mmCIF file of C-alpha atoms and ligand atoms in Angstrom:
data_model
loop_
_atom_site.group_PDB
_atom_site.id
_atom_site.type_symbol
_atom_site.label_atom_id
_atom_site.label_comp_id
_atom_site.label_asym_id
_atom_site.label_seq_id
_atom_site.Cartn_x
_atom_site.Cartn_y
_atom_site.Cartn_z
ATOM 1 C CA MET A 9 -4.527 21.010 -28.232
ATOM 2 C CA ASP A 10 -2.473 19.947 -24.924
ATOM 3 C CA SER A 11 -4.451 17.086 -23.879
ATOM 4 C CA THR A 12 -2.303 16.558 -20.302
ATOM 5 C CA VAL A 13 -4.919 16.606 -17.870
ATOM 6 C CA ILE A 14 -1.934 15.230 -14.517
ATOM 7 C CA ARG A 15 1.714 16.912 -14.881
ATOM 8 C CA ILE A 16 3.841 15.516 -12.058
ATOM 9 C CA ARG A 17 7.327 17.135 -12.642
ATOM 10 C CA ASP A 18 10.274 15.247 -9.397
ATOM 11 C CA VAL A 19 7.734 15.316 -6.779
ATOM 12 C CA VAL A 20 8.731 13.908 -2.635
ATOM 13 C CA VAL A 21 6.159 13.604 0.094
ATOM 14 C CA SER A 22 7.657 12.122 3.137
ATOM 15 C CA TYR A 23 5.370 11.240 6.286
ATOM 16 C CA ARG A 24 8.055 12.911 9.579
ATOM 17 C CA GLU A 25 11.136 10.382 9.259
ATOM 18 C CA ASP A 26 9.850 7.860 6.157
ATOM 19 C CA VAL A 27 10.352 9.067 2.191
ATOM 20 C CA ALA A 28 6.872 7.653 0.776
ATOM 21 C CA LEU A 29 7.925 9.423 -2.506
ATOM 22 C CA GLN A 30 11.138 10.276 -4.054
ATOM 23 C CA GLY A 31 11.567 12.590 -7.704
ATOM 24 C CA VAL A 32 8.131 10.615 -8.922
ATOM 25 C CA SER A 33 7.856 12.128 -12.074
ATOM 26 C CA LEU A 34 4.248 11.454 -14.267
ATOM 27 C CA GLU A 35 2.144 12.260 -16.788
ATOM 28 C CA MET A 36 -1.635 11.520 -17.846
ATOM 29 C CA ARG A 37 -3.250 12.195 -20.989
ATOM 30 C CA LYS A 38 -7.105 12.915 -21.569
ATOM 31 C CA GLY A 39 -9.212 9.538 -21.084
ATOM 32 C CA GLU A 40 -6.138 7.348 -20.508
ATOM 33 C CA PHE A 41 -6.170 4.926 -18.080
ATOM 34 C CA LEU A 42 -3.642 3.757 -15.576
ATOM 35 C CA GLY A 43 -2.293 0.992 -13.979
ATOM 36 C CA ILE A 44 0.158 0.628 -10.801
ATOM 37 C CA ILE A 45 1.414 -1.893 -8.677
ATOM 38 C CA GLY A 46 3.949 -2.928 -6.239
ATOM 39 C CA PRO A 47 4.877 -4.119 -3.663
ATOM 40 C CA ASN A 48 3.456 -3.076 0.014
ATOM 41 C CA GLY A 49 5.007 0.306 0.986
ATOM 42 C CA ALA A 50 6.396 0.874 -2.938
ATOM 43 C CA GLY A 51 4.458 4.734 -2.838
ATOM 44 C CA LYS A 52 1.776 4.174 -4.831
ATOM 45 C CA THR A 53 -1.095 5.358 -2.525
ATOM 46 C CA THR A 54 0.583 8.554 -1.699
ATOM 47 C CA LEU A 55 0.400 8.743 -5.871
ATOM 48 C CA LEU A 56 -2.835 9.419 -5.747
ATOM 49 C CA THR A 57 -2.799 11.550 -2.764
ATOM 50 C CA VAL A 58 -0.557 13.686 -4.737
ATOM 51 C CA ILE A 59 -3.500 13.899 -7.344
ATOM 52 C CA ASN A 60 -6.482 14.376 -5.287
ATOM 53 C CA GLY A 61 -4.218 17.477 -3.728
ATOM 54 C CA LEU A 62 -3.707 15.827 -0.108
ATOM 55 C CA GLY A 63 -0.196 14.865 -0.679
ATOM 56 C CA ARG A 64 2.499 17.025 1.848
ATOM 57 C CA LEU A 65 4.952 18.309 -1.291
ATOM 58 C CA VAL A 66 8.566 18.151 -0.497
ATOM 59 C CA HIS A 67 10.315 18.682 -3.007
ATOM 60 C CA GLY A 68 8.796 18.726 -7.022
ATOM 61 C CA GLU A 69 5.248 20.089 -8.979
ATOM 62 C CA ALA A 70 1.620 18.515 -9.351
ATOM 63 C CA TRP A 71 -0.458 19.963 -11.955
ATOM 64 C CA VAL A 72 -3.105 18.135 -12.647
ATOM 65 C CA LEU A 73 -6.857 19.597 -14.145
ATOM 66 C CA GLY A 74 -5.255 22.861 -15.507
ATOM 67 C CA SER A 75 -4.087 23.736 -11.908
ATOM 68 C CA ARG A 76 -1.392 23.925 -9.838
ATOM 69 C CA VAL A 77 -1.895 21.503 -6.696
ATOM 70 C CA ASN A 78 -2.069 23.986 -4.022
ATOM 71 C CA GLY A 79 -3.419 25.220 -1.031
ATOM 72 C CA THR A 80 -6.551 26.595 -2.453
ATOM 73 C CA SER A 81 -6.878 24.247 -5.452
ATOM 74 C CA ARG A 82 -7.094 21.684 -3.810
ATOM 75 C CA THR A 83 -10.507 22.108 -2.924
ATOM 76 C CA ALA A 84 -11.892 22.396 -6.206
ATOM 77 C CA LEU A 85 -9.959 20.176 -7.470
ATOM 78 C CA ARG A 86 -11.185 17.129 -5.537
ATOM 79 C CA LYS A 87 -14.793 18.009 -6.652
ATOM 80 C CA ARG A 88 -13.529 17.071 -10.064
ATOM 81 C CA ILE A 89 -12.138 13.591 -8.700
ATOM 82 C CA GLY A 90 -13.961 10.281 -7.913
ATOM 83 C CA TYR A 91 -11.990 7.974 -5.603
ATOM 84 C CA VAL A 92 -12.721 4.778 -4.581
ATOM 85 C CA ALA A 93 -10.695 2.725 -1.772
ATOM 86 C CA GLN A 94 -10.854 -0.964 -0.451
ATOM 87 C CA VAL A 95 -13.804 -1.881 1.403
ATOM 88 C CA GLN A 96 -15.256 -0.016 4.413
ATOM 89 C CA LYS A 97 -16.851 -1.073 6.808
ATOM 90 C CA ILE A 98 -19.218 0.187 7.503
ATOM 91 C CA ASP A 99 -21.349 -0.623 11.096
ATOM 92 C CA PRO A 100 -24.704 -1.984 10.098
ATOM 93 C CA ARG A 101 -26.581 0.369 13.079
ATOM 94 C CA LEU A 102 -25.897 3.469 10.356
ATOM 95 C CA PRO A 103 -29.562 4.972 9.135
ATOM 96 C CA ILE A 104 -28.450 5.774 5.766
ATOM 97 C CA ASN A 105 -29.201 3.934 2.844
ATOM 98 C CA VAL A 106 -27.196 3.001 -0.161
ATOM 99 C CA ARG A 107 -29.553 5.247 -2.632
ATOM 100 C CA GLU A 108 -28.583 8.300 0.174
ATOM 101 C CA THR A 109 -24.836 7.319 0.020
ATOM 102 C CA VAL A 110 -24.602 7.694 -2.972
ATOM 103 C CA MET A 111 -25.593 11.080 -3.310
ATOM 104 C CA VAL A 112 -23.437 12.235 -1.089
ATOM 105 C CA GLY A 113 -21.452 12.546 -4.120
ATOM 106 C CA CYS A 114 -23.509 15.252 -5.481
ATOM 107 C CA TYR A 115 -22.681 17.017 -2.965
ATOM 108 C CA GLY A 116 -19.478 18.298 -3.688
ATOM 109 C CA ARG A 117 -21.643 20.503 -6.461
ATOM 110 C CA LEU A 118 -24.615 21.019 -4.657
ATOM 111 C CA GLY A 119 -22.767 22.182 -1.143
ATOM 112 C CA LEU A 120 -23.390 20.340 1.809
ATOM 113 C CA LEU A 121 -26.631 22.593 2.472
ATOM 114 C CA ARG A 122 -28.990 22.548 0.062
ATOM 115 C CA ARG A 123 -31.578 19.638 -1.364
ATOM 116 C CA PRO A 124 -31.140 17.625 -4.008
ATOM 117 C CA THR A 125 -33.207 18.338 -6.666
ATOM 118 C CA ARG A 126 -35.169 15.488 -8.943
ATOM 119 C CA ALA A 127 -33.073 16.070 -11.924
ATOM 120 C CA GLN A 128 -30.114 14.713 -8.945
ATOM 121 C CA TRP A 129 -32.128 12.422 -7.451
ATOM 122 C CA GLU A 130 -32.694 10.750 -11.503
ATOM 123 C CA ARG A 131 -29.785 10.127 -11.952
ATOM 124 C CA VAL A 132 -28.825 8.369 -8.529
ATOM 125 C CA ASP A 133 -30.466 6.533 -9.056
ATOM 126 C CA ASN A 134 -29.156 6.088 -13.193
ATOM 127 C CA VAL A 135 -26.083 5.555 -12.098
ATOM 128 C CA LEU A 136 -27.464 2.967 -9.656
ATOM 129 C CA GLU A 137 -28.977 0.923 -12.862
ATOM 130 C CA MET A 138 -25.813 1.147 -14.276
ATOM 131 C CA VAL A 139 -23.167 -0.083 -11.595
ATOM 132 C CA GLY A 140 -26.038 -3.143 -11.114
ATOM 133 C CA ILE A 141 -27.627 -2.321 -8.007
ATOM 134 C CA ALA A 142 -31.096 -0.407 -7.713
ATOM 135 C CA HIS A 143 -32.514 -4.055 -6.167
ATOM 136 C CA LEU A 144 -30.914 -2.400 -3.161
ATOM 137 C CA ALA A 145 -31.679 1.396 -3.522
ATOM 138 C CA ARG A 146 -33.178 1.422 -0.028
ATOM 139 C CA ARG A 147 -31.262 -0.849 2.511
ATOM 140 C CA PRO A 148 -28.951 0.311 4.887
ATOM 141 C CA ILE A 149 -25.990 1.103 3.254
ATOM 142 C CA GLY A 150 -24.030 -1.037 5.973
ATOM 143 C CA HIS A 151 -25.748 -4.281 4.747
ATOM 144 C CA LEU A 152 -24.167 -5.016 2.080
ATOM 145 C CA SER A 153 -22.264 -7.359 0.901
ATOM 146 C CA GLY A 154 -18.530 -6.113 0.045
ATOM 147 C CA GLY A 155 -18.833 -6.561 -3.569
ATOM 148 C CA GLU A 156 -22.089 -4.577 -3.608
ATOM 149 C CA TYR A 157 -20.640 -1.649 -1.224
ATOM 150 C CA GLN A 158 -17.924 -1.596 -3.984
ATOM 151 C CA LYS A 159 -20.069 -0.636 -6.492
ATOM 152 C CA ALA A 160 -22.087 1.999 -4.662
ATOM 153 C CA ALA A 161 -18.751 3.476 -3.686
ATOM 154 C CA ILE A 162 -17.956 3.821 -7.217
ATOM 155 C CA ALA A 163 -22.158 5.105 -8.490
ATOM 156 C CA ARG A 164 -21.427 7.673 -5.913
ATOM 157 C CA ALA A 165 -17.769 8.589 -7.098
ATOM 158 C CA LEU A 166 -19.853 8.025 -10.675
ATOM 159 C CA VAL A 167 -22.425 10.861 -10.350
ATOM 160 C CA GLN A 168 -20.105 13.333 -8.874
ATOM 161 C CA GLN A 169 -19.514 13.398 -12.530
ATOM 162 C CA PRO A 170 -15.801 12.855 -12.518
ATOM 163 C CA GLU A 171 -13.034 14.161 -14.840
ATOM 164 C CA ILE A 172 -10.582 11.900 -13.076
ATOM 165 C CA PHE A 173 -11.292 8.526 -11.407
ATOM 166 C CA LEU A 174 -9.051 6.986 -9.113
ATOM 167 C CA LEU A 175 -9.223 3.996 -7.721
ATOM 168 C CA ASP A 176 -7.321 2.247 -4.916
ATOM 169 C CA GLU A 177 -7.337 -1.419 -4.906
ATOM 170 C CA PRO A 178 -11.310 -1.620 -4.970
ATOM 171 C CA THR A 179 -11.104 -4.880 -5.499
ATOM 172 C CA ALA A 180 -8.757 -5.959 -2.127
ATOM 173 C CA SER A 181 -10.865 -8.163 0.257
ATOM 174 C CA ILE A 182 -13.929 -8.958 -1.345
ATOM 175 C CA ALA A 183 -14.563 -12.310 -3.181
ATOM 176 C CA PRO A 184 -13.202 -13.744 -6.430
ATOM 177 C CA GLN A 185 -16.525 -13.241 -8.008
ATOM 178 C CA ALA A 186 -16.614 -9.933 -7.174
ATOM 179 C CA GLN A 187 -13.452 -9.039 -7.422
ATOM 180 C CA ARG A 188 -14.103 -9.895 -11.305
ATOM 181 C CA GLU A 189 -17.328 -8.066 -11.520
ATOM 182 C CA ILE A 190 -16.322 -4.959 -9.645
ATOM 183 C CA MET A 191 -13.432 -4.544 -12.680
ATOM 184 C CA SER A 192 -15.646 -5.291 -15.407
ATOM 185 C CA LEU A 193 -17.541 -2.699 -13.983
ATOM 186 C CA ILE A 194 -15.079 0.041 -14.077
ATOM 187 C CA GLN A 195 -13.925 -1.607 -17.184
ATOM 188 C CA LEU A 196 -17.144 -0.721 -18.805
ATOM 189 C CA ILE A 197 -16.922 2.673 -16.829
ATOM 190 C CA HIS A 198 -13.423 3.955 -18.491
ATOM 191 C CA THR A 199 -15.029 2.595 -22.275
ATOM 192 C CA GLU A 200 -18.513 4.749 -21.510
ATOM 193 C CA TYR A 201 -17.002 7.735 -20.246
ATOM 194 C CA ARG A 202 -13.132 7.297 -20.855
ATOM 195 C CA ILE A 203 -12.198 8.563 -17.895
ATOM 196 C CA THR A 204 -9.406 9.655 -17.190
ATOM 197 C CA THR A 205 -7.856 6.965 -14.516
ATOM 198 C CA LEU A 206 -5.719 5.784 -12.425
ATOM 199 C CA LEU A 207 -6.515 2.019 -11.033
ATOM 200 C CA VAL A 208 -3.439 0.989 -8.268
ATOM 201 C CA THR A 209 -4.300 -3.398 -7.234
ATOM 202 C CA HIS A 210 -2.366 -6.434 -6.307
ATOM 203 C CA ASP A 211 -4.479 -8.203 -8.440
ATOM 204 C CA LEU A 212 -2.922 -8.382 -11.829
ATOM 205 C CA ARG A 213 -5.025 -10.669 -14.319
ATOM 206 C CA GLN A 214 -7.147 -8.975 -15.848
ATOM 207 C CA LEU A 215 -5.072 -5.444 -16.378
ATOM 208 C CA PRO A 216 -3.857 -6.084 -19.953
ATOM 209 C CA LEU A 217 -7.192 -6.218 -20.675
ATOM 210 C CA ILE A 218 -7.960 -2.654 -19.825
ATOM 211 C CA CYS A 219 -4.605 -0.253 -18.941
ATOM 212 C CA ASP A 220 -3.173 1.066 -21.977
ATOM 213 C CA ARG A 221 -0.323 1.666 -19.418
ATOM 214 C CA LEU A 222 1.418 0.190 -16.057
ATOM 215 C CA LEU A 223 2.998 1.417 -14.285
ATOM 216 C CA LEU A 224 5.735 -0.458 -11.463
ATOM 217 C CA MET A 225 6.550 1.191 -8.754
ATOM 218 C CA LYS A 226 8.810 0.165 -5.881
ATOM 219 C CA GLU A 227 10.364 1.758 -3.145
ATOM 220 C CA GLY A 228 9.000 5.679 -3.504
ATOM 221 C CA LYS A 229 10.180 5.581 -7.036
ATOM 222 C CA ILE A 230 8.381 4.656 -9.720
ATOM 223 C CA TRP A 231 10.772 1.879 -11.529
ATOM 224 C CA ARG A 232 9.589 0.619 -14.553
ATOM 225 C CA GLU A 233 6.535 1.800 -17.430
ATOM 226 C CA GLY A 234 5.032 0.316 -20.285
ATOM 227 C CA ALA A 235 3.047 -1.560 -22.129
ATOM 228 C CA PRO A 236 0.591 -3.547 -20.055
ATOM 229 C CA GLU A 237 1.627 -7.094 -21.626
ATOM 230 C CA SER A 238 5.378 -6.042 -20.496
ATOM 231 C CA MET A 239 5.800 -5.075 -18.025
ATOM 232 C CA LEU A 240 3.466 -8.223 -16.641
ATOM 233 C CA ALA A 241 6.595 -10.405 -18.272
ATOM 234 C CA GLU A 242 7.862 -12.915 -15.055
ATOM 235 C CA ASP A 243 10.914 -12.424 -14.373
ATOM 236 C CA VAL A 244 9.851 -8.716 -14.535
ATOM 237 C CA LEU A 245 7.433 -9.461 -11.839
ATOM 238 C CA SER A 246 9.927 -10.908 -9.532
ATOM 239 C CA GLU A 247 12.386 -8.475 -9.432
ATOM 240 C CA LEU A 248 9.434 -6.135 -9.207
ATOM 241 C CA TYR A 249 8.255 -7.822 -5.930
ATOM 242 C CA ASN A 250 12.486 -8.504 -4.885
ATOM 243 C CA GLY A 251 12.777 -12.089 -5.958
ATOM 244 C CA ALA A 252 9.453 -13.795 -5.895
ATOM 245 C CA THR A 253 9.623 -17.597 -6.964
ATOM 246 C CA SER A 254 8.899 -18.321 -10.019
ATOM 247 C CA ALA A 255 5.390 -19.739 -8.724
ATOM 248 C CA GLU A 256 4.497 -16.928 -6.350
ATOM 249 C CA THR A 257 4.806 -14.741 -9.516
ATOM 250 C CA ALA A 258 2.816 -16.750 -11.853
ATOM 251 C CA SER A 259 -0.392 -16.769 -9.734
ATOM 252 C CA LEU A 260 -0.168 -12.762 -9.869
ATOM 253 C CA CYS A 261 -0.279 -12.815 -13.589
ATOM 254 C CA PRO A 262 -2.645 -13.506 -16.626
HETATM 255 P P1 ATP B 595 0.565 -0.847 0.017
HETATM 256 O O1 ATP B 595 0.751 -1.910 -1.410
HETATM 257 O O2 ATP B 595 0.672 -1.523 1.122
HETATM 258 O O3 ATP B 595 -1.019 0.222 0.192
HETATM 259 P P2 ATP B 595 1.998 1.310 -1.080
HETATM 260 O O4 ATP B 595 2.574 1.363 -2.001
HETATM 261 O O5 ATP B 595 0.278 2.681 -0.870
HETATM 262 O O6 ATP B 595 1.504 0.632 -0.010
HETATM 263 P P3 ATP B 595 2.089 3.752 0.413
HETATM 264 O O7 ATP B 595 0.967 4.235 1.809
HETATM 265 O O8 ATP B 595 2.144 5.318 -0.784
HETATM 266 O O9 ATP B 595 2.245 2.791 -0.234
HETATM 267 O O10 ATP B 595 3.298 4.703 1.570
HETATM 268 C C1 ATP B 595 4.584 4.038 1.473
HETATM 269 C C2 ATP B 595 4.961 4.760 2.302
HETATM 270 O O11 ATP B 595 4.031 5.298 3.251
HETATM 271 C C3 ATP B 595 5.680 3.254 3.082
HETATM 272 O O12 ATP B 595 6.710 3.359 4.332
HETATM 273 C C4 ATP B 595 4.233 3.228 4.180
HETATM 274 O O13 ATP B 595 4.405 3.248 5.451
HETATM 275 C C5 ATP B 595 4.175 4.798 4.217
HETATM 276 N N1 ATP B 595 2.777 6.262 5.015
HETATM 277 C C6 ATP B 595 1.588 6.276 4.293
HETATM 278 N N2 ATP B 595 0.701 6.675 4.956
HETATM 279 C C7 ATP B 595 1.544 7.261 6.112
HETATM 280 C C8 ATP B 595 1.117 8.506 6.638
HETATM 281 N N3 ATP B 595 0.296 9.036 7.152
HETATM 282 N N4 ATP B 595 1.737 8.708 8.190
HETATM 283 C C9 ATP B 595 3.094 8.127 8.537
HETATM 284 N N5 ATP B 595 4.067 6.733 7.052
HETATM 285 C C10 ATP B 595 3.019 6.856 5.859
#
C-alpha cells in the first residue's frame, strides 16, 4: 500500500515579483516527523502553506492526503490538517475561555452552526488534560502565558483529530523552560498518535530526538535533507546560515 501522504513536485510559489519557493519537491510517508530549518526568508512557512492548501502555486503540483491541492480540495483538506503557528497576542478582554477556544478545533467537522455535543466537550477536556492545562480550562484565553497559550493552540489542533500536523515555530518567543515543555509535548503527541508532522523551527537543540528527517531550506529551495545528526553538523549549519561563525552555530547545535 502507498503510504505517501504528501507529494510535492517542482513547486514554485511567488508573492508578486518575490519568488518564495523555487522548484521544491518533497515526499512524506504517513507517520513521518520532518524538521524544517533554514535562515529567515528561506521559504519554510511558504512550504507549509502549500501543504495547507493556501499557497498559490505558479508551477508544479501538490497532492496531500490523496487529493490534488486546488481550489476545490482546500476546505476539505484543512479540516484534516492541524496548524499551530507562533504565539499570538490575544486581547485580554476577549470573553472566550480556554475550553471554548479549544472547542473551535471541532467546528471544521461539526459545522459552525451546530452545537457541540457532550462527547465533543469530553474530548476537549481529555485533550486539555493531555497537554497539561486542564486547570486553566475556564481562564480567558488572553490571560495565558506564551507557553500555556501554545499548549491551548496544540490542544485546539488536536481535537480536530488531524492526519497532518503543521507546526510553524511553535516555540518562538516563549521562555526556555516552556520551549522544552512544548517540544516534549510535540514529541509525545507524535509517538502517541503517529500523526504525520512537519515542524519549522529555529530551535535546533531537540531536533535529533524527535525528527526522522531534517530539511534544510535556503533561498526558496531545499538545500539539503537527511538524518538529523548529519544535517546538524557544525560545518553544514555554518554553510546553511551563510558562514555563521562556529560559536554562533554551536549555540544552535544540540
Ligand atoms: P522566517 O524564518 O523569517 O519565518 P521563512 O523561511 O518561513 O522565514 P517565508 O515566510 O516562507 O520564509 O518567506 C519566503 C519569502 O517570501 C521571503 O522573501 C518573504 O519576504 C516572502 N513572503 C512571505 N510571505 C509573503 C507575503 N504574504 N507577501 C509577500 N512576500 C512574502
